[in-house]
Short mmCIF file of C-alpha atoms and ligand atoms in Angstrom, two decimals:
data_model
loop_
_atom_site.label_atom_id
_atom_site.label_comp_id
_atom_site.label_asym_id
_atom_site.label_seq_id
_atom_site.Cartn_x
_atom_site.Cartn_y
_atom_site.Cartn_z
CA MET A 1 0.00 0.00 0.00
CA ILE A 2 1.04 3.59 -0.71
CA VAL A 3 0.32 6.23 1.93
CA VAL A 4 0.01 9.88 0.94
CA VAL A 5 0.51 12.15 3.95
CA GLY A 6 -0.83 15.68 3.53
CA ALA A 7 -3.70 14.25 1.47
CA ARG A 8 -5.86 17.37 1.80
CA GLY A 9 -3.23 19.63 0.21
CA MET A 10 -3.14 20.70 -3.43
CA LEU A 11 -0.67 18.00 -4.50
CA GLY A 12 -1.81 15.41 -1.94
CA HIS A 13 -5.32 15.50 -3.34
CA ASP A 14 -4.19 14.79 -6.92
CA LEU A 15 -1.72 12.10 -5.83
CA LEU A 16 -4.48 10.29 -4.02
CA GLU A 17 -6.78 10.53 -7.03
CA LEU A 18 -4.10 9.23 -9.41
CA PHE A 19 -3.01 6.30 -7.23
CA GLY A 20 -6.64 5.32 -6.63
CA SER A 21 -7.37 2.19 -4.62
CA SER A 22 -3.64 1.40 -4.18
CA ALA A 23 -3.29 4.45 -1.93
CA ARG A 24 -4.56 5.61 1.45
CA GLY A 25 -4.60 9.30 2.36
CA VAL A 26 -3.51 10.55 5.79
CA TYR A 27 -4.86 13.91 6.92
CA HIS A 28 -3.61 16.54 9.38
CA ASP A 29 -6.25 15.63 11.98
CA GLU A 30 -4.95 12.03 11.89
CA MET A 31 -1.20 12.70 11.95
CA GLU A 32 0.89 15.64 13.17
CA ILE A 33 4.19 15.51 11.31
CA ILE A 34 6.15 17.37 13.99
CA SER A 35 5.20 14.77 16.61
CA PRO A 36 7.43 11.64 16.48
CA VAL A 37 4.80 9.73 18.49
CA SER A 38 1.98 10.62 16.09
CA VAL A 39 4.05 9.71 12.99
CA GLU A 40 5.13 6.40 14.51
CA LYS A 41 1.62 5.46 15.59
CA VAL A 42 0.00 6.12 12.20
CA LEU A 43 2.70 4.54 10.01
CA LYS A 44 3.25 1.48 12.21
CA ASN A 45 -0.48 0.89 12.17
CA LEU A 46 -0.78 1.19 8.36
CA ARG A 47 2.56 -0.51 7.47
CA PRO A 48 2.76 0.93 3.91
CA LYS A 49 5.41 0.01 1.33
CA VAL A 50 5.74 3.64 0.20
CA VAL A 51 5.05 6.94 1.99
CA ILE A 52 4.70 10.08 -0.15
CA ASN A 53 5.13 13.25 1.87
CA ALA A 54 2.94 16.05 0.48
CA ILE A 55 2.97 17.90 3.82
CA ALA A 56 4.77 21.23 4.04
CA TYR A 57 4.56 24.68 5.51
CA THR A 58 4.24 26.26 2.05
CA ASP A 59 3.66 29.93 2.89
CA VAL A 60 7.01 31.21 1.57
CA ASP A 61 6.67 34.70 3.07
CA GLY A 62 5.10 33.34 6.27
CA CYS A 63 8.20 31.18 6.78
CA GLU A 64 10.29 34.38 7.19
CA THR A 65 8.28 35.47 10.23
CA ASN A 66 7.70 31.94 11.55
CA GLN A 67 11.09 30.34 11.10
CA VAL A 68 10.75 27.87 13.97
CA ARG A 69 7.52 26.48 12.52
CA ALA A 70 9.09 26.29 9.04
CA PHE A 71 11.98 24.12 10.27
CA GLN A 72 9.69 22.01 12.48
CA VAL A 73 7.31 21.10 9.66
CA ASN A 74 9.63 21.12 6.63
CA GLY A 75 12.75 19.80 8.39
CA ASP A 76 12.15 17.93 11.68
CA GLY A 77 8.87 16.46 10.45
CA VAL A 78 10.66 14.79 7.54
CA LEU A 79 13.16 13.23 9.96
CA ASN A 80 10.22 11.71 11.84
CA LEU A 81 8.97 10.18 8.58
CA ALA A 82 12.46 9.02 7.56
CA ARG A 83 13.08 7.26 10.89
CA VAL A 84 9.79 5.35 10.89
CA THR A 85 9.82 4.47 7.16
CA ALA A 86 13.39 3.14 7.54
CA GLU A 87 12.28 1.06 10.53
CA ILE A 88 9.28 -0.51 8.75
CA GLY A 89 11.17 -0.99 5.44
CA ALA A 90 9.15 1.55 3.42
CA LYS A 91 10.31 3.96 0.72
CA LEU A 92 10.05 7.66 1.58
CA VAL A 93 9.14 10.03 -1.25
CA GLN A 94 9.93 13.60 -0.19
CA VAL A 95 8.59 16.44 -2.34
CA SER A 96 11.00 19.37 -2.46
CA THR A 97 11.44 22.63 -4.30
CA ASP A 98 13.39 24.75 -6.79
CA TYR A 99 13.86 27.22 -3.90
CA VAL A 100 16.84 25.14 -2.69
CA PHE A 101 18.73 26.88 -5.54
CA ASP A 102 19.80 30.54 -5.63
CA GLY A 103 18.67 31.23 -9.21
CA SER A 104 22.09 32.34 -10.46
CA LYS A 105 22.82 29.58 -13.00
CA GLY A 106 20.94 30.93 -16.03
CA LYS A 107 20.27 27.45 -17.45
CA PRO A 108 18.22 24.52 -16.12
CA TRP A 109 19.27 23.28 -12.69
CA LEU A 110 20.41 19.66 -12.51
CA GLU A 111 20.04 17.34 -9.54
CA ASP A 112 23.73 17.54 -8.54
CA ASP A 113 24.06 21.33 -8.82
CA LEU A 114 25.16 23.19 -5.73
CA VAL A 115 22.23 24.16 -3.51
CA ASN A 116 22.15 27.61 -1.93
CA PRO A 117 18.66 28.56 -0.72
CA LEU A 118 17.90 32.27 -0.39
CA SER A 119 14.87 32.09 1.93
CA THR A 120 13.83 30.42 5.19
CA TYR A 121 11.37 28.29 3.20
CA GLY A 122 14.20 27.12 0.91
CA ARG A 123 16.53 26.41 3.86
CA SER A 124 13.83 24.50 5.73
CA LYS A 125 13.01 22.41 2.64
CA LEU A 126 16.73 21.69 2.19
CA ALA A 127 16.80 20.47 5.80
CA GLY A 128 13.90 18.20 4.79
CA GLU A 129 15.95 16.78 1.89
CA GLU A 130 18.89 16.10 4.21
CA ASN A 131 16.63 14.43 6.76
CA ALA A 132 14.88 12.28 4.12
CA ARG A 133 18.29 10.71 3.38
CA PHE A 134 18.20 9.13 6.85
CA ASN A 135 16.14 6.44 5.09
CA PRO A 136 18.45 4.82 2.48
CA ASP A 137 15.34 4.06 0.38
CA HIS A 138 14.43 7.69 -0.25
CA LEU A 139 13.27 9.52 -3.32
CA ILE A 140 13.53 13.32 -3.31
CA VAL A 141 11.43 14.97 -6.03
CA ARG A 142 12.10 18.68 -6.55
CA THR A 143 9.37 20.57 -8.35
CA GLN A 144 8.22 24.15 -8.87
CA TRP A 145 5.48 26.74 -9.53
CA LEU A 146 2.63 24.32 -8.74
CA TYR A 147 -1.04 24.82 -9.48
CA GLY A 148 -3.93 22.42 -9.10
CA LEU A 149 -7.67 22.21 -8.54
CA HIS A 150 -7.43 21.75 -4.79
CA GLY A 151 -5.39 24.63 -3.41
CA LYS A 152 -4.57 28.32 -3.57
CA ASN A 153 -2.32 29.00 -6.53
CA PHE A 154 -1.20 31.59 -9.10
CA VAL A 155 -3.65 30.48 -11.83
CA GLU A 156 -6.64 30.83 -9.51
CA THR A 157 -5.39 34.20 -8.23
CA MET A 158 -4.98 35.50 -11.80
CA LEU A 159 -8.43 34.25 -12.86
CA ARG A 160 -9.99 36.02 -9.87
CA LEU A 161 -8.03 39.27 -10.34
CA GLY A 162 -8.57 39.15 -14.09
CA LYS A 163 -12.31 39.39 -13.55
CA GLU A 164 -11.95 42.27 -11.03
CA LYS A 165 -9.29 44.49 -12.65
CA GLU A 166 -8.47 45.89 -16.07
CA GLU A 167 -4.71 45.86 -15.47
CA ILE A 168 -2.45 43.79 -13.20
CA GLY A 169 1.25 44.24 -12.40
CA VAL A 170 3.08 40.87 -12.58
CA VAL A 171 6.75 40.05 -12.01
CA HIS A 172 8.77 39.63 -15.21
CA ASP A 173 12.24 38.89 -13.84
CA GLN A 174 11.60 35.46 -12.26
CA ILE A 175 11.77 32.56 -14.71
CA GLY A 176 10.50 29.05 -14.02
CA SER A 177 8.30 26.21 -15.26
CA PRO A 178 4.64 26.31 -14.18
CA THR A 179 3.65 22.77 -13.21
CA TRP A 180 0.22 21.16 -12.91
CA THR A 181 -0.08 18.94 -9.84
CA VAL A 182 -1.70 16.19 -11.97
CA ASP A 183 1.40 16.04 -14.20
CA LEU A 184 3.67 16.05 -11.14
CA SER A 185 1.62 13.19 -9.67
CA ARG A 186 2.14 11.21 -12.91
CA ALA A 187 5.90 11.85 -12.75
CA ILE A 188 6.00 10.65 -9.11
CA HIS A 189 3.98 7.58 -10.12
CA SER A 190 6.53 6.70 -12.83
CA LEU A 191 9.48 7.21 -10.44
CA ILE A 192 7.91 4.86 -7.88
CA ALA A 193 6.99 2.30 -10.57
CA ALA A 194 10.64 2.26 -11.73
CA ASP A 195 11.78 1.97 -8.08
CA CYS A 196 14.03 5.03 -8.46
CA ARG A 197 16.07 6.29 -5.50
CA GLY A 198 17.95 9.52 -4.89
CA THR A 199 17.12 13.00 -6.16
CA TYR A 200 15.05 13.87 -9.25
CA HIS A 201 13.61 17.02 -10.81
CA ALA A 202 10.00 16.87 -12.06
CA ALA A 203 8.11 19.73 -13.67
CA ASN A 204 6.26 20.61 -16.85
CA VAL A 205 8.79 21.52 -19.52
CA GLY A 206 9.59 24.87 -21.14
CA SER A 207 9.90 28.09 -19.18
CA CYS A 208 8.40 31.54 -18.81
CA SER A 209 8.24 34.50 -16.43
CA TRP A 210 5.29 34.98 -14.05
CA CYS A 211 4.30 37.80 -16.38
CA GLU A 212 4.24 35.54 -19.44
CA PHE A 213 2.38 32.91 -17.44
CA ALA A 214 -0.28 35.46 -16.43
CA SER A 215 -0.68 36.54 -20.08
CA ALA A 216 -1.11 32.88 -21.14
CA ILE A 217 -3.74 32.32 -18.43
CA PHE A 218 -5.76 35.35 -19.58
CA GLU A 219 -5.42 34.36 -23.24
CA GLU A 220 -6.57 30.77 -22.62
CA ALA A 221 -9.41 31.95 -20.39
CA GLY A 222 -10.55 34.60 -22.88
CA LEU A 223 -9.94 37.54 -20.50
CA LYS A 224 -8.80 40.92 -21.82
CA THR A 225 -6.87 41.95 -18.67
CA ILE A 226 -3.67 43.89 -19.39
CA VAL A 227 -0.50 42.49 -17.80
CA LYS A 228 2.01 45.15 -16.75
CA PRO A 229 5.56 43.83 -16.19
CA ILE A 230 7.03 44.76 -12.80
CA THR A 231 10.26 43.72 -11.05
CA THR A 232 10.66 41.46 -8.03
CA GLY A 233 11.95 44.53 -6.16
CA GLU A 234 8.82 46.52 -7.00
CA LEU A 235 6.59 43.72 -5.67
CA GLY A 236 8.55 43.87 -2.38
CA ARG A 237 7.74 40.44 -0.89
CA PRO A 238 9.49 39.54 2.41
CA ALA A 239 11.16 36.32 1.17
CA PRO A 240 13.81 36.50 -1.58
CA ARG A 241 13.05 34.29 -4.61
CA PRO A 242 15.49 32.70 -7.10
CA LEU A 243 15.39 34.64 -10.39
CA TYR A 244 16.04 31.63 -12.61
CA SER A 245 14.76 28.36 -11.20
CA VAL A 246 13.94 26.13 -14.21
CA LEU A 247 14.52 22.49 -13.27
CA GLY A 248 16.14 20.19 -15.83
CA CYS A 249 14.07 16.97 -15.97
CA GLY A 250 16.37 14.84 -18.20
CA LYS A 251 17.19 12.36 -15.41
CA LEU A 252 13.47 11.67 -14.85
CA GLN A 253 13.00 11.03 -18.59
CA ARG A 254 16.11 8.82 -18.87
CA ASP A 255 15.38 6.65 -15.82
CA THR A 256 11.60 6.21 -16.24
CA GLY A 257 10.72 6.98 -19.88
CA PHE A 258 8.23 9.56 -18.57
CA GLU A 259 7.91 12.56 -20.91
CA PRO A 260 6.74 15.66 -19.06
CA GLU A 261 4.29 17.82 -20.98
CA GLY A 262 4.95 21.45 -22.02
CA TRP A 263 3.71 24.03 -19.49
CA ARG A 264 1.30 25.72 -21.92
CA GLU A 265 -0.33 22.42 -22.92
CA ALA A 266 -0.67 21.52 -19.23
CA LEU A 267 -2.30 24.88 -18.52
CA LYS A 268 -4.88 24.24 -21.27
CA LYS A 269 -5.69 20.83 -19.76
CA TYR A 270 -5.98 22.32 -16.29
CA LEU A 271 -8.42 24.99 -17.48
CA LYS A 272 -10.46 22.30 -19.24
CA ALA A 273 -10.52 20.15 -16.07
CA ARG A 274 -11.55 23.25 -14.12
CA ARG A 275 -14.43 23.99 -16.54
CA GLN A 276 -15.59 20.37 -16.28
CA ARG A 277 -15.51 20.54 -12.49
CA ASN A 278 -17.54 23.73 -12.59
CA GLY A 279 -20.04 22.06 -14.91
CA ALA A 280 -19.27 24.24 -17.93
CA GLY A 281 -18.16 21.40 -20.25
N1 LIG B 1 2.96 25.11 -4.15
C1 LIG B 1 4.06 25.24 -4.86
O1 LIG B 1 4.14 26.09 -5.77
C2 LIG B 1 5.23 24.35 -4.62
C3 LIG B 1 6.42 24.55 -5.36
C4 LIG B 1 7.49 23.69 -5.15
C5 LIG B 1 7.41 22.66 -4.23
N2 LIG B 1 6.28 22.50 -3.51
C6 LIG B 1 6.19 21.40 -2.55
O2 LIG B 1 5.14 20.53 -2.95
C7 LIG B 1 4.57 19.90 -1.80
C8 LIG B 1 3.05 20.06 -1.83
O3 LIG B 1 2.74 21.44 -1.83
P1 LIG B 1 1.23 21.96 -1.86
O4 LIG B 1 1.27 23.31 -2.49
O5 LIG B 1 0.35 20.89 -2.40
O6 LIG B 1 0.95 22.15 -0.30
P2 LIG B 1 -0.41 22.62 0.43
O7 LIG B 1 -1.54 22.68 -0.51
O8 LIG B 1 -0.04 23.84 1.22
O9 LIG B 1 -0.69 21.41 1.42
C9 LIG B 1 0.13 21.14 2.51
C10 LIG B 1 -0.54 20.10 3.37
O10 LIG B 1 0.29 19.91 4.53
C11 LIG B 1 -0.57 19.76 5.64
N3 LIG B 1 0.17 20.14 6.85
C12 LIG B 1 0.75 21.35 7.12
N4 LIG B 1 1.35 21.31 8.32
C13 LIG B 1 1.16 20.05 8.81
C14 LIG B 1 1.56 19.41 9.99
N5 LIG B 1 2.24 20.06 10.94
N6 LIG B 1 1.23 18.09 10.17
C15 LIG B 1 0.48 17.44 9.23
N7 LIG B 1 0.05 18.01 8.09
C16 LIG B 1 0.40 19.31 7.88
C17 LIG B 1 -1.72 20.69 5.38
O11 LIG B 1 -2.84 20.28 6.13
P3 LIG B 1 -3.86 21.39 6.75
O12 LIG B 1 -4.13 22.37 5.66
O13 LIG B 1 -5.02 20.57 7.15
O14 LIG B 1 -3.09 21.99 7.88
C18 LIG B 1 -1.93 20.50 3.88
O15 LIG B 1 -2.82 19.43 3.63
C19 LIG B 1 5.27 20.53 -0.59
O16 LIG B 1 6.33 19.70 -0.20
C20 LIG B 1 5.82 21.83 -1.14
O17 LIG B 1 6.96 22.26 -0.40
C21 LIG B 1 5.17 23.31 -3.68
#
């Protein structure tokens, strides 16, 4: 059996849906990741073969003001999972982030590139990667710029603002690969099926700025909202972000045969899924 912890989150939800009857979701009210006792009790009771960790403290700016919480959830919590999964002989799949890199490379980041997180969120997620390695059977999957039907995300924010405003300022100097949580779930599925271990990058392919992504969202959704390019400095968020954080996914393709879809194609499919959910065909 596969256990998805953090099953109510944006990614957790889609993972659970994709894995279907082979998976069991674990929710926050059932298991508190920062409590070793809680983690041990739940996992020793379920005895899964694989645990996918979709839990995180994901509020990047919030992590700057709540650093202790960030390291508890994103770092110590993963050590709790690693210890118990190692003890019961289960694989630990730890979902991580492009924010472990500093954005200075200018071409896609590879799995062995030097990490240098700029923010508390990035540092706490890096601690999570290090702690996941306590279980020799670990799989660390770094991803980025996620959106999905079951959580707050950039696409939903743009669709809401696009209906309210005629013009929106969006950052043009951060480059990445927007990634649909359904496609990430498929990539994780293929990594588990191929019994991969170690660190992998998984994202939709191709790259754009947030500004280009916003324009694509409005175009696909038929909204006429004007997108005004602004700089990261002008936006003035508390946590620093990497300027170039595209993840190279060649290792994923080589080791599993999985071909990640282009980000624009994935966006179209997401908007279609969203229309179907809302009953608009
Ligand atoms: N979102 C992105 O753009 C992005 C980018 C790169 C990487 N990632 C990584 O992808 C993974 C999934 O992200 P996501 O956006 O799907 O996250 P999310 O929607 O914020 O969901 C996180 C889940 O973690 C649970 N949780 C938080 N603290 C917990 C605790 N102390 N104990 C147990 N459960 C707890 C939450 O439950 P409650 O809500 O019930 O508290 C929620 O279900 C994370 O590892 C994240 O770091 C995300």
